[in-house]
Amino acid sequence: MPEGVAMAEYAKQHGAQSSHVLIEDQSKTTYENMLFSKKILQARDLNLANGLFATSDYHTFRAAGYARLVGLQIDGLGAKTSRFFIPNAFIREYIALLANHRVFHAICLSLILFISIISFIVGNGIFF
């Protein structure tokens, strides 16, 4: 069952009015979820700056970045993560952030490496 369908059922069982629940059930990634959700909101002529998204607390930062990237000016609400899963979750998010900005990180790493090599050469009097 897609997450969107499961969460819609949960929301309805806990008092949400069916007319206020919109379901996005086609996405495979967080980016797609934000993009497809935006299309649903636009199809209903709803304000793209008025709303919230819910996710895991560790995932809120990256999800908010995707929301902004696709043009949703909404805030995130993070659900508590079980303690045993926190190390895995933060490592996963860290790697995902590195992967999302790999060009920037490659440039920074290259600059650090270049400066380190120059410092080593100058500091040890090599070639001078």
PDB file of C-alpha atoms in Angstrom, residues 5-112:
ATOM      1  CA  VAL A   5      -2.970   5.945   1.019  1.00  0.00           C
ATOM      2  CA  ALA A   6      -1.973   4.559   4.425  1.00  0.00           C
ATOM      3  CA  MET A   7      -1.553   8.050   5.900  1.00  0.00           C
ATOM      4  CA  ALA A   8      -4.881   9.197   4.443  1.00  0.00           C
ATOM      5  CA  GLU A   9      -6.619   6.264   6.097  1.00  0.00           C
ATOM      6  CA  TYR A  10      -4.878   7.031   9.379  1.00  0.00           C
ATOM      7  CA  ALA A  11      -5.868  10.709   9.177  1.00  0.00           C
ATOM      8  CA  LYS A  12      -9.503   9.831   8.466  1.00  0.00           C
ATOM      9  CA  GLN A  13      -9.603   7.330  11.346  1.00  0.00           C
ATOM     10  CA  HIS A  14      -8.335  10.080  13.636  1.00  0.00           C
ATOM     11  CA  GLY A  15     -10.885  12.709  12.705  1.00  0.00           C
ATOM     12  CA  ALA A  16      -9.750  14.292   9.437  1.00  0.00           C
ATOM     13  CA  GLN A  17     -12.586  15.121   7.081  1.00  0.00           C
ATOM     14  CA  SER A  18     -12.377  13.114   3.862  1.00  0.00           C
ATOM     15  CA  SER A  19     -12.895  16.296   1.829  1.00  0.00           C
ATOM     16  CA  HIS A  20      -9.702  17.743   3.371  1.00  0.00           C
ATOM     17  CA  VAL A  21      -7.505  14.742   2.623  1.00  0.00           C
ATOM     18  CA  LEU A  22      -5.600  14.712  -0.657  1.00  0.00           C
ATOM     19  CA  ILE A  23      -3.641  11.601  -1.608  1.00  0.00           C
ATOM     20  CA  GLU A  24      -0.407  11.448  -3.606  1.00  0.00           C
ATOM     21  CA  ASP A  25       0.307   7.786  -4.315  1.00  0.00           C
ATOM     22  CA  GLN A  26       2.578   7.761  -7.390  1.00  0.00           C
ATOM     23  CA  SER A  27       5.944   8.885  -6.003  1.00  0.00           C
ATOM     24  CA  LYS A  28       8.962   6.691  -5.345  1.00  0.00           C
ATOM     25  CA  THR A  29      11.214   9.378  -3.804  1.00  0.00           C
ATOM     26  CA  THR A  30      10.800  12.389  -1.547  1.00  0.00           C
ATOM     27  CA  TYR A  31      11.522  14.699  -4.482  1.00  0.00           C
ATOM     28  CA  GLU A  32       8.795  13.053  -6.554  1.00  0.00           C
ATOM     29  CA  ASN A  33       6.422  13.238  -3.598  1.00  0.00           C
ATOM     30  CA  MET A  34       6.878  17.005  -3.355  1.00  0.00           C
ATOM     31  CA  LEU A  35       6.651  17.481  -7.122  1.00  0.00           C
ATOM     32  CA  PHE A  36       3.516  15.337  -7.528  1.00  0.00           C
ATOM     33  CA  SER A  37       1.932  16.914  -4.445  1.00  0.00           C
ATOM     34  CA  LYS A  38       2.502  20.340  -5.971  1.00  0.00           C
ATOM     35  CA  LYS A  39       0.684  19.210  -9.125  1.00  0.00           C
ATOM     36  CA  ILE A  40      -2.269  18.009  -7.041  1.00  0.00           C
ATOM     37  CA  LEU A  41      -2.420  21.362  -5.239  1.00  0.00           C
ATOM     38  CA  GLN A  42      -2.174  23.312  -8.505  1.00  0.00           C
ATOM     39  CA  ALA A  43      -4.944  21.202 -10.086  1.00  0.00           C
ATOM     40  CA  ARG A  44      -7.210  22.254  -7.219  1.00  0.00           C
ATOM     41  CA  ASP A  45      -5.976  25.867  -7.340  1.00  0.00           C
ATOM     42  CA  LEU A  46      -4.727  25.700  -3.741  1.00  0.00           C
ATOM     43  CA  ASN A  47      -2.123  28.039  -2.245  1.00  0.00           C
ATOM     44  CA  LEU A  48       1.400  26.556  -2.573  1.00  0.00           C
ATOM     45  CA  ALA A  49       2.558  28.508   0.487  1.00  0.00           C
ATOM     46  CA  ASN A  50      -0.160  27.349   2.845  1.00  0.00           C
ATOM     47  CA  GLY A  51       0.321  23.922   4.339  1.00  0.00           C
ATOM     48  CA  LEU A  52       2.479  21.419   6.143  1.00  0.00           C
ATOM     49  CA  PHE A  53       4.093  18.143   5.276  1.00  0.00           C
ATOM     50  CA  ALA A  54       4.694  15.373   7.776  1.00  0.00           C
ATOM     51  CA  THR A  55       7.712  13.087   7.816  1.00  0.00           C
ATOM     52  CA  SER A  56      10.232  11.586  10.219  1.00  0.00           C
ATOM     53  CA  ASP A  57      12.053  14.128  12.378  1.00  0.00           C
ATOM     54  CA  TYR A  58      15.448  13.214  10.926  1.00  0.00           C
ATOM     55  CA  HIS A  59      14.106  13.610   7.366  1.00  0.00           C
ATOM     56  CA  THR A  60      12.415  17.007   7.786  1.00  0.00           C
ATOM     57  CA  PHE A  61      15.431  19.117   6.735  1.00  0.00           C
ATOM     58  CA  ARG A  62      16.010  17.313   3.436  1.00  0.00           C
ATOM     59  CA  ALA A  63      12.284  17.076   2.665  1.00  0.00           C
ATOM     60  CA  ALA A  64      11.933  20.832   3.231  1.00  0.00           C
ATOM     61  CA  GLY A  65      14.758  21.376   0.746  1.00  0.00           C
ATOM     62  CA  TYR A  66      12.905  19.349  -1.866  1.00  0.00           C
ATOM     63  CA  ALA A  67       9.672  21.238  -1.130  1.00  0.00           C
ATOM     64  CA  ARG A  68      11.435  24.566  -1.745  1.00  0.00           C
ATOM     65  CA  LEU A  69      13.131  23.179  -4.852  1.00  0.00           C
ATOM     66  CA  VAL A  70       9.802  22.357  -6.515  1.00  0.00           C
ATOM     67  CA  GLY A  71       8.175  25.621  -5.412  1.00  0.00           C
ATOM     68  CA  LEU A  72       6.241  24.635  -2.303  1.00  0.00           C
ATOM     69  CA  GLN A  73       6.726  27.216   0.450  1.00  0.00           C
ATOM     70  CA  ILE A  74       5.502  24.933   3.222  1.00  0.00           C
ATOM     71  CA  ASP A  75       6.914  23.780   6.536  1.00  0.00           C
ATOM     72  CA  GLY A  76       7.595  20.286   7.771  1.00  0.00           C
ATOM     73  CA  LEU A  77       6.413  18.496  10.838  1.00  0.00           C
ATOM     74  CA  GLY A  78       8.705  15.741  12.088  1.00  0.00           C
ATOM     75  CA  ALA A  79       7.473  12.617  13.836  1.00  0.00           C
ATOM     76  CA  LYS A  80       9.632  11.147  16.582  1.00  0.00           C
ATOM     77  CA  THR A  81      12.104   8.455  15.564  1.00  0.00           C
ATOM     78  CA  SER A  82      12.762   5.391  17.720  1.00  0.00           C
ATOM     79  CA  ARG A  83      16.122   5.645  19.502  1.00  0.00           C
ATOM     80  CA  PHE A  84      17.498   2.435  18.055  1.00  0.00           C
ATOM     81  CA  PHE A  85      17.018   3.788  14.511  1.00  0.00           C
ATOM     82  CA  ILE A  86      18.543   7.264  15.023  1.00  0.00           C
ATOM     83  CA  PRO A  87      22.178   6.404  14.126  1.00  0.00           C
ATOM     84  CA  ASN A  88      21.096   4.668  10.918  1.00  0.00           C
ATOM     85  CA  ALA A  89      18.688   7.502  10.055  1.00  0.00           C
ATOM     86  CA  PHE A  90      21.242  10.275  10.472  1.00  0.00           C
ATOM     87  CA  ILE A  91      23.892   8.412   8.486  1.00  0.00           C
ATOM     88  CA  ARG A  92      21.348   7.862   5.715  1.00  0.00           C
ATOM     89  CA  GLU A  93      20.385  11.548   5.648  1.00  0.00           C
ATOM     90  CA  TYR A  94      24.025  12.654   5.714  1.00  0.00           C
ATOM     91  CA  ILE A  95      24.886  10.458   2.737  1.00  0.00           C
ATOM     92  CA  ALA A  96      21.781  11.668   0.891  1.00  0.00           C
ATOM     93  CA  LEU A  97      22.772  15.315   1.448  1.00  0.00           C
ATOM     94  CA  LEU A  98      26.291  14.606   0.214  1.00  0.00           C
ATOM     95  CA  ALA A  99      24.883  12.897  -2.871  1.00  0.00           C
ATOM     96  CA  ASN A 100      22.441  15.741  -3.559  1.00  0.00           C
ATOM     97  CA  HIS A 101      25.288  18.274  -3.566  1.00  0.00           C
ATOM     98  CA  ARG A 102      28.108  16.130  -4.944  1.00  0.00           C
ATOM     99  CA  VAL A 103      29.541  18.789  -7.286  1.00  0.00           C
ATOM    100  CA  PHE A 104      29.833  21.305  -4.454  1.00  0.00           C
ATOM    101  CA  HIS A 105      31.425  18.727  -2.168  1.00  0.00           C
ATOM    102  CA  ALA A 106      33.825  17.555  -4.887  1.00  0.00           C
ATOM    103  CA  ILE A 107      34.957  21.151  -5.476  1.00  0.00           C
ATOM    104  CA  CYS A 108      35.446  21.769  -1.741  1.00  0.00           C
ATOM    105  CA  LEU A 109      37.357  18.517  -1.311  1.00  0.00           C
ATOM    106  CA  SER A 110      39.542  19.342  -4.315  1.00  0.00           C
ATOM    107  CA  LEU A 111      40.333  22.799  -2.906  1.00  0.00           C
ATOM    108  CA  ILE A 112      41.219  21.352   0.500  1.00  0.00           C
TER     109      ILE A 112
END
